[in-house]
Amino acid sequence: MLGEMAFDANEAEAAYEHYLEVIDDHSDDPMALFALYKLAWAYYKIDDLPVAIDRFERLLDWAEQKEARTGKEADLKEETIRY
């Protein structure tokens, strides 16, 4: 994933552009949810804390909706709460 490569290279602004593409194109795909998680981290890395918090909250909302539908804990929920 291009977003991961940019994120690992400390190119947060490039990373979030790639993550946004994945989220926009595949909103129900597990990779889109991972991209949302990493997007929150990318905003955190560039010190845009209000947006980072918003992204973590969106991911948590999604996780809670998935739990309500399936009865199973969603991936990344624990990490989202922790951070």
GROMACS .gro file of N, CA, C and O in nm:
model
  332
    1MET      N    1   0.084  -0.117   0.000
    1MET     CA    2   0.000   0.000   0.000
    1MET      C    3   0.089   0.124   0.000
    1MET      O    4   0.182   0.137   0.080
    2LEU      N    5   0.060   0.215  -0.090
    2LEU     CA    6   0.141   0.336  -0.101
    2LEU      C    7   0.135   0.421   0.025
    2LEU      O    8   0.234   0.484   0.063
    3GLY      N    9   0.021   0.424   0.089
    3GLY     CA   10   0.009   0.500   0.213
    3GLY      C   11   0.103   0.451   0.320
    3GLY      O   12   0.164   0.531   0.391
    4GLU      N   13   0.118   0.321   0.331
    4GLU     CA   14   0.208   0.262   0.431
    4GLU      C   15   0.353   0.299   0.401
    4GLU      O   16   0.429   0.330   0.493
    5MET      N   17   0.390   0.295   0.275
    5MET     CA   18   0.527   0.330   0.238
    5MET      C   19   0.556   0.476   0.275
    5MET      O   20   0.661   0.506   0.331
    6ALA      N   21   0.463   0.564   0.245
    6ALA     CA   22   0.482   0.705   0.277
    6ALA      C   23   0.483   0.726   0.428
    6ALA      O   24   0.565   0.801   0.481
    7PHE      N   25   0.393   0.659   0.499
    7PHE     CA   26   0.387   0.671   0.645
    7PHE      C   27   0.517   0.626   0.709
    7PHE      O   28   0.572   0.695   0.795
    8ASP      N   29   0.568   0.511   0.665
    8ASP     CA   30   0.693   0.458   0.720
    8ASP      C   31   0.813   0.547   0.688
    8ASP      O   32   0.912   0.547   0.761
    9ALA      N   33   0.804   0.624   0.580
    9ALA     CA   34   0.911   0.716   0.542
    9ALA      C   35   0.892   0.854   0.607
    9ALA      O   36   0.960   0.949   0.570
   10ASN      N   37   0.801   0.862   0.704
   10ASN     CA   38   0.770   0.989   0.773
   10ASN      C   39   0.722   1.097   0.677
   10ASN      O   40   0.750   1.215   0.696
   11GLU      N   41   0.651   1.055   0.574
   11GLU     CA   42   0.591   1.148   0.479
   11GLU      C   43   0.440   1.147   0.503
   11GLU      O   44   0.361   1.098   0.422
   12ALA      N   45   0.400   1.201   0.618
   12ALA     CA   46   0.262   1.191   0.664
   12ALA      C   47   0.164   1.254   0.566
   12ALA      O   48   0.056   1.199   0.542
   13GLU      N   49   0.199   1.367   0.509
   13GLU     CA   50   0.106   1.434   0.418
   13GLU      C   51   0.081   1.349   0.293
   13GLU      O   52  -0.032   1.340   0.246
   14ALA      N   53   0.184   1.287   0.240
   14ALA     CA   54   0.165   1.198   0.126
   14ALA      C   55   0.086   1.075   0.168
   14ALA      O   56  -0.001   1.027   0.093
   15ALA      N   57   0.112   1.025   0.288
   15ALA     CA   58   0.042   0.907   0.337
   15ALA      C   59  -0.107   0.932   0.346
   15ALA      O   60  -0.187   0.849   0.301
   16TYR      N   61  -0.147   1.047   0.402
   16TYR     CA   62  -0.292   1.065   0.417
   16TYR      C   63  -0.362   1.080   0.284
   16TYR      O   64  -0.478   1.043   0.270
   17GLU      N   65  -0.293   1.130   0.183
   17GLU     CA   66  -0.355   1.137   0.050
   17GLU      C   67  -0.386   0.996  -0.001
   17GLU      O   68  -0.494   0.971  -0.056
   18HIS      N   69  -0.292   0.904   0.017
   18HIS     CA   70  -0.313   0.766  -0.026
   18HIS      C   71  -0.421   0.698   0.057
   18HIS      O   72  -0.505   0.624   0.004
   19TYR      N   73  -0.420   0.722   0.187
   19TYR     CA   74  -0.522   0.662   0.273
   19TYR      C   75  -0.662   0.711   0.235
   19TYR      O   76  -0.758   0.633   0.234
   20LEU      N   77  -0.674   0.840   0.204
   20LEU     CA   78  -0.805   0.894   0.165
   20LEU      C   79  -0.858   0.826   0.039
   20LEU      O   80  -0.978   0.799   0.027
   21GLU      N   81  -0.768   0.796  -0.054
   21GLU     CA   82  -0.810   0.727  -0.176
   21GLU      C   83  -0.868   0.590  -0.144
   21GLU      O   84  -0.970   0.551  -0.201
   22VAL      N   85  -0.804   0.517  -0.056
   22VAL     CA   86  -0.852   0.383  -0.020
   22VAL      C   87  -0.987   0.392   0.051
   22VAL      O   88  -1.078   0.316   0.022
   23ILE      N   89  -0.999   0.487   0.143
   23ILE     CA   90  -1.124   0.503   0.217
   23ILE      C   91  -1.237   0.541   0.123
   23ILE      O   92  -1.347   0.485   0.131
   24ASP      N   93  -1.213   0.634   0.033
   24ASP     CA   94  -1.317   0.680  -0.058
   24ASP      C   95  -1.361   0.571  -0.156
   24ASP      O   96  -1.477   0.562  -0.190
   25ASP      N   97  -1.266   0.490  -0.199
   25ASP     CA   98  -1.297   0.390  -0.302
   25ASP      C   99  -1.356   0.261  -0.246
   25ASP      O  100  -1.426   0.191  -0.316
   26HIS      N  101  -1.325   0.228  -0.121
   26HIS     CA  102  -1.364   0.097  -0.067
   26HIS      C  103  -1.412   0.110   0.077
   26HIS      O  104  -1.356   0.047   0.167
   27SER      N  105  -1.515   0.185   0.102
   27SER     CA  106  -1.554   0.215   0.239
   27SER      C  107  -1.593   0.093   0.321
   27SER      O  108  -1.586   0.099   0.443
   28ASP      N  109  -1.634  -0.018   0.259
   28ASP     CA  110  -1.670  -0.137   0.335
   28ASP      C  111  -1.557  -0.239   0.343
   28ASP      O  112  -1.571  -0.342   0.408
   29ASP      N  113  -1.449  -0.214   0.276
   29ASP     CA  114  -1.336  -0.305   0.271
   29ASP      C  115  -1.255  -0.296   0.400
   29ASP      O  116  -1.234  -0.187   0.452
   30PRO      N  117  -1.209  -0.410   0.456
   30PRO     CA  118  -1.124  -0.405   0.575
   30PRO      C  119  -0.999  -0.318   0.557
   30PRO      O  120  -0.952  -0.256   0.651
   31MET      N  121  -0.947  -0.312   0.434
   31MET     CA  122  -0.831  -0.226   0.410
   31MET      C  123  -0.868  -0.078   0.425
   31MET      O  124  -0.787   0.002   0.467
   32ALA      N  125  -0.991  -0.044   0.393
   32ALA     CA  126  -1.035   0.094   0.411
   32ALA      C  127  -1.038   0.128   0.560
   32ALA      O  128  -1.003   0.240   0.599
   33LEU      N  129  -1.076   0.033   0.641
   33LEU     CA  130  -1.079   0.058   0.786
   33LEU      C  131  -0.938   0.071   0.841
   33LEU      O  132  -0.911   0.157   0.926
   34PHE      N  133  -0.847  -0.010   0.791
   34PHE     CA  134  -0.707   0.004   0.831
   34PHE      C  135  -0.654   0.139   0.785
   34PHE      O  136  -0.581   0.207   0.857
   35ALA      N  137  -0.693   0.180   0.664
   35ALA     CA  138  -0.650   0.310   0.613
   35ALA      C  139  -0.704   0.423   0.700
   35ALA      O  140  -0.634   0.521   0.726
   36LEU      N  141  -0.826   0.410   0.749
   36LEU     CA  142  -0.881   0.511   0.839
   36LEU      C  143  -0.801   0.519   0.967
   36LEU      O  144  -0.771   0.628   1.018
   37TYR      N  145  -0.761   0.404   1.020
   37TYR     CA  146  -0.678   0.399   1.140
   37TYR      C  147  -0.544   0.467   1.116
   37TYR      O  148  -0.499   0.551   1.194
   38LYS      N  149  -0.479   0.434   1.006
   38LYS     CA  150  -0.349   0.494   0.975
   38LYS      C  151  -0.364   0.642   0.939
   38LYS      O  152  -0.274   0.722   0.965
   39LEU      N  153  -0.477   0.678   0.880
   39LEU     CA  154  -0.502   0.818   0.850
   39LEU      C  155  -0.505   0.901   0.978
   39LEU      O  156  -0.447   1.010   0.984
   40ALA      N  157  -0.568   0.848   1.081
   40ALA     CA  158  -0.569   0.917   1.210
   40ALA      C  159  -0.426   0.939   1.259
   40ALA      O  160  -0.391   1.047   1.306
   41TRP      N  161  -0.343   0.837   1.245
   41TRP     CA  162  -0.203   0.850   1.286
   41TRP      C  163  -0.127   0.950   1.200
   41TRP      O  164  -0.041   1.023   1.250
   42ALA      N  165  -0.156   0.955   1.071
   42ALA     CA  166  -0.089   1.051   0.984
   42ALA      C  167  -0.122   1.194   1.027
   42ALA      O  168  -0.033   1.279   1.033
   43TYR      N  169  -0.247   1.219   1.057
   43TYR     CA  170  -0.285   1.353   1.105
   43TYR      C  171  -0.217   1.383   1.239
   43TYR      O  172  -0.174   1.495   1.264
   44TYR      N  173  -0.206   1.282   1.323
   44TYR     CA  174  -0.137   1.300   1.450
   44TYR      C  175   0.009   1.339   1.428
   44TYR      O  176   0.061   1.429   1.493
   45LYS      N  177   0.073   1.273   1.332
   45LYS     CA  178   0.214   1.298   1.305
   45LYS      C  179   0.240   1.440   1.254
   45LYS      O  180   0.349   1.493   1.272
   46ILE      N  181   0.140   1.500   1.189
   46ILE     CA  182   0.160   1.638   1.142
   46ILE      C  183   0.098   1.738   1.239
   46ILE      O  184   0.079   1.854   1.206
   47ASP      N  185   0.069   1.692   1.360
   47ASP     CA  186   0.015   1.775   1.468
   47ASP      C  187  -0.120   1.838   1.437
   47ASP      O  188  -0.151   1.947   1.485
   48ASP      N  189  -0.201   1.770   1.359
   48ASP     CA  190  -0.338   1.815   1.337
   48ASP      C  191  -0.427   1.730   1.428
   48ASP      O  192  -0.499   1.640   1.385
   49LEU      N  193  -0.418   1.757   1.558
   49LEU     CA  194  -0.484   1.674   1.658
   49LEU      C  195  -0.636   1.673   1.648
   49LEU      O  196  -0.695   1.565   1.664
   50PRO      N  197  -0.703   1.784   1.620
   50PRO     CA  198  -0.848   1.776   1.608
   50PRO      C  199  -0.893   1.679   1.499
   50PRO      O  200  -0.988   1.602   1.518
   51VAL      N  201  -0.824   1.680   1.385
   51VAL     CA  202  -0.861   1.588   1.277
   51VAL      C  203  -0.823   1.445   1.314
   51VAL      O  204  -0.899   1.352   1.288
   52ALA      N  205  -0.708   1.425   1.377
   52ALA     CA  206  -0.669   1.291   1.421
   52ALA      C  207  -0.773   1.233   1.515
   52ALA      O  208  -0.815   1.117   1.500
   53ILE      N  209  -0.817   1.312   1.611
   53ILE     CA  210  -0.918   1.265   1.705
   53ILE      C  211  -1.048   1.231   1.632
   53ILE      O  212  -1.111   1.128   1.660
   54ASP      N  213  -1.087   1.317   1.539
   54ASP     CA  214  -1.208   1.290   1.461
   54ASP      C  215  -1.198   1.157   1.387
   54ASP      O  216  -1.294   1.080   1.384
   55ARG      N  217  -1.084   1.129   1.328
   55ARG     CA  218  -1.066   1.003   1.254
   55ARG      C  219  -1.071   0.883   1.348
   55ARG      O  220  -1.130   0.781   1.316
   56PHE      N  221  -1.007   0.894   1.464
   56PHE     CA  222  -1.015   0.784   1.561
   56PHE      C  223  -1.159   0.764   1.607
   56PHE      O  224  -1.205   0.650   1.622
   57GLU      N  225  -1.233   0.873   1.627
   57GLU     CA  226  -1.373   0.861   1.669
   57GLU      C  227  -1.457   0.796   1.560
   57GLU      O  228  -1.545   0.715   1.590
   58ARG      N  229  -1.431   0.831   1.433
   58ARG     CA  230  -1.504   0.767   1.322
   58ARG      C  231  -1.479   0.618   1.319
   58ARG      O  232  -1.571   0.538   1.296
   59LEU      N  233  -1.355   0.579   1.341
   59LEU     CA  234  -1.322   0.437   1.342
   59LEU      C  235  -1.390   0.366   1.459
   59LEU      O  236  -1.444   0.256   1.443
   60LEU      N  237  -1.392   0.429   1.574
   60LEU     CA  238  -1.459   0.370   1.690
   60LEU      C  239  -1.609   0.356   1.665
   60LEU      O  240  -1.670   0.254   1.698
   61ASP      N  241  -1.671   0.458   1.604
   61ASP     CA  242  -1.812   0.449   1.568
   61ASP      C  243  -1.838   0.331   1.476
   61ASP      O  244  -1.934   0.256   1.493
   62TRP      N  245  -1.752   0.316   1.374
   62TRP     CA  246  -1.767   0.203   1.282
   62TRP      C  247  -1.756   0.071   1.357
   62TRP      O  248  -1.835  -0.021   1.335
   63ALA      N  249  -1.658   0.061   1.447
   63ALA     CA  250  -1.637  -0.063   1.522
   63ALA      C  251  -1.760  -0.097   1.606
   63ALA      O  252  -1.803  -0.213   1.612
   64GLU      N  253  -1.819   0.003   1.670
   64GLU     CA  254  -1.937  -0.022   1.752
   64GLU      C  255  -2.057  -0.062   1.666
   64GLU      O  256  -2.136  -0.148   1.705
   65GLN      N  257  -2.070  -0.004   1.549
   65GLN     CA  258  -2.178  -0.044   1.458
   65GLN      C  259  -2.160  -0.188   1.411
   65GLN      O  260  -2.256  -0.264   1.402
   66LYS      N  261  -2.035  -0.224   1.384
   66LYS     CA  262  -2.008  -0.362   1.340
   66LYS      C  263  -2.039  -0.460   1.452
   66LYS      O  264  -2.098  -0.565   1.429
   67GLU      N  265  -2.002  -0.426   1.575
   67GLU     CA  266  -2.033  -0.512   1.689
   67GLU      C  267  -2.183  -0.530   1.705
   67GLU      O  268  -2.230  -0.639   1.735
   68ALA      N  269  -2.259  -0.423   1.687
   68ALA     CA  270  -2.404  -0.431   1.700
   68ALA      C  271  -2.463  -0.524   1.593
   68ALA      O  272  -2.558  -0.597   1.619
   69ARG      N  273  -2.405  -0.521   1.472
   69ARG     CA  274  -2.454  -0.606   1.363
   69ARG      C  275  -2.413  -0.750   1.379
   69ARG      O  276  -2.491  -0.841   1.350
   70THR      N  277  -2.288  -0.774   1.422
   70THR     CA  278  -2.234  -0.910   1.419
   70THR      C  279  -2.222  -0.976   1.555
   70THR      O  280  -2.207  -1.097   1.563
   71GLY      N  281  -2.219  -0.896   1.660
   71GLY     CA  282  -2.198  -0.951   1.794
   71GLY      C  283  -2.053  -0.982   1.824
   71GLY      O  284  -2.021  -1.037   1.928
   72LYS      N  285  -1.963  -0.947   1.733
   72LYS     CA  286  -1.820  -0.971   1.751
   72LYS      C  287  -1.745  -0.839   1.759
   72LYS      O  288  -1.781  -0.742   1.693
   73GLU      N  289  -1.637  -0.838   1.839
   73GLU     CA  290  -1.557  -0.717   1.849
   73GLU      C  291  -1.486  -0.691   1.717
   73GLU      O  292  -1.430  -0.780   1.655
   74ALA      N  293  -1.488  -0.567   1.675
   74ALA     CA  294  -1.429  -0.527   1.548
   74ALA      C  295  -1.277  -0.516   1.559
   74ALA      O  296  -1.224  -0.481   1.664
   75ASP      N  297  -1.211  -0.543   1.447
   75ASP     CA  298  -1.067  -0.524   1.440
   75ASP      C  299  -1.032  -0.379   1.469
   75ASP      O  300  -1.107  -0.288   1.433
   76LEU      N  301  -0.921  -0.358   1.531
   76LEU     CA  302  -0.865  -0.227   1.560
   76LEU      C  303  -0.939  -0.149   1.667
   76LEU      O  304  -0.902  -0.037   1.700
   77LYS      N  305  -1.044  -0.206   1.725
   77LYS     CA  306  -1.118  -0.132   1.827
   77LYS      C  307  -1.032  -0.104   1.948
   77LYS      O  308  -1.028   0.009   1.997
   78GLU      N  309  -0.963  -0.205   1.999
   78GLU     CA  310  -0.879  -0.186   2.118
   78GLU      C  311  -0.771  -0.082   2.094
   78GLU      O  312  -0.746   0.004   2.180
   79GLU      N  313  -0.705  -0.089   1.978
   79GLU     CA  314  -0.600   0.009   1.948
   79GLU      C  315  -0.657   0.150   1.936
   79GLU      O  316  -0.595   0.247   1.979
   80THR      N  317  -0.775   0.159   1.879
   80THR     CA  318  -0.840   0.289   1.863
   80THR      C  319  -0.870   0.351   1.999
   80THR      O  320  -0.844   0.469   2.022
   81ILE      N  321  -0.922   0.272   2.090
   81ILE     CA  322  -0.953   0.321   2.224
   81ILE      C  323  -0.825   0.361   2.296
   81ILE      O  324  -0.818   0.465   2.361
   82ARG      N  325  -0.722   0.279   2.284
   82ARG     CA  326  -0.597   0.305   2.352
   82ARG      C  327  -0.534   0.437   2.308
   82ARG      O  328  -0.481   0.513   2.387
   83TYR      N  329  -0.540   0.466   2.179
   83TYR     CA  330  -0.471   0.585   2.128
   83TYR      C  331  -0.564   0.703   2.116
   83TYR      O  332  -0.526   0.813   2.120
   0.00000   0.00000   0.00000
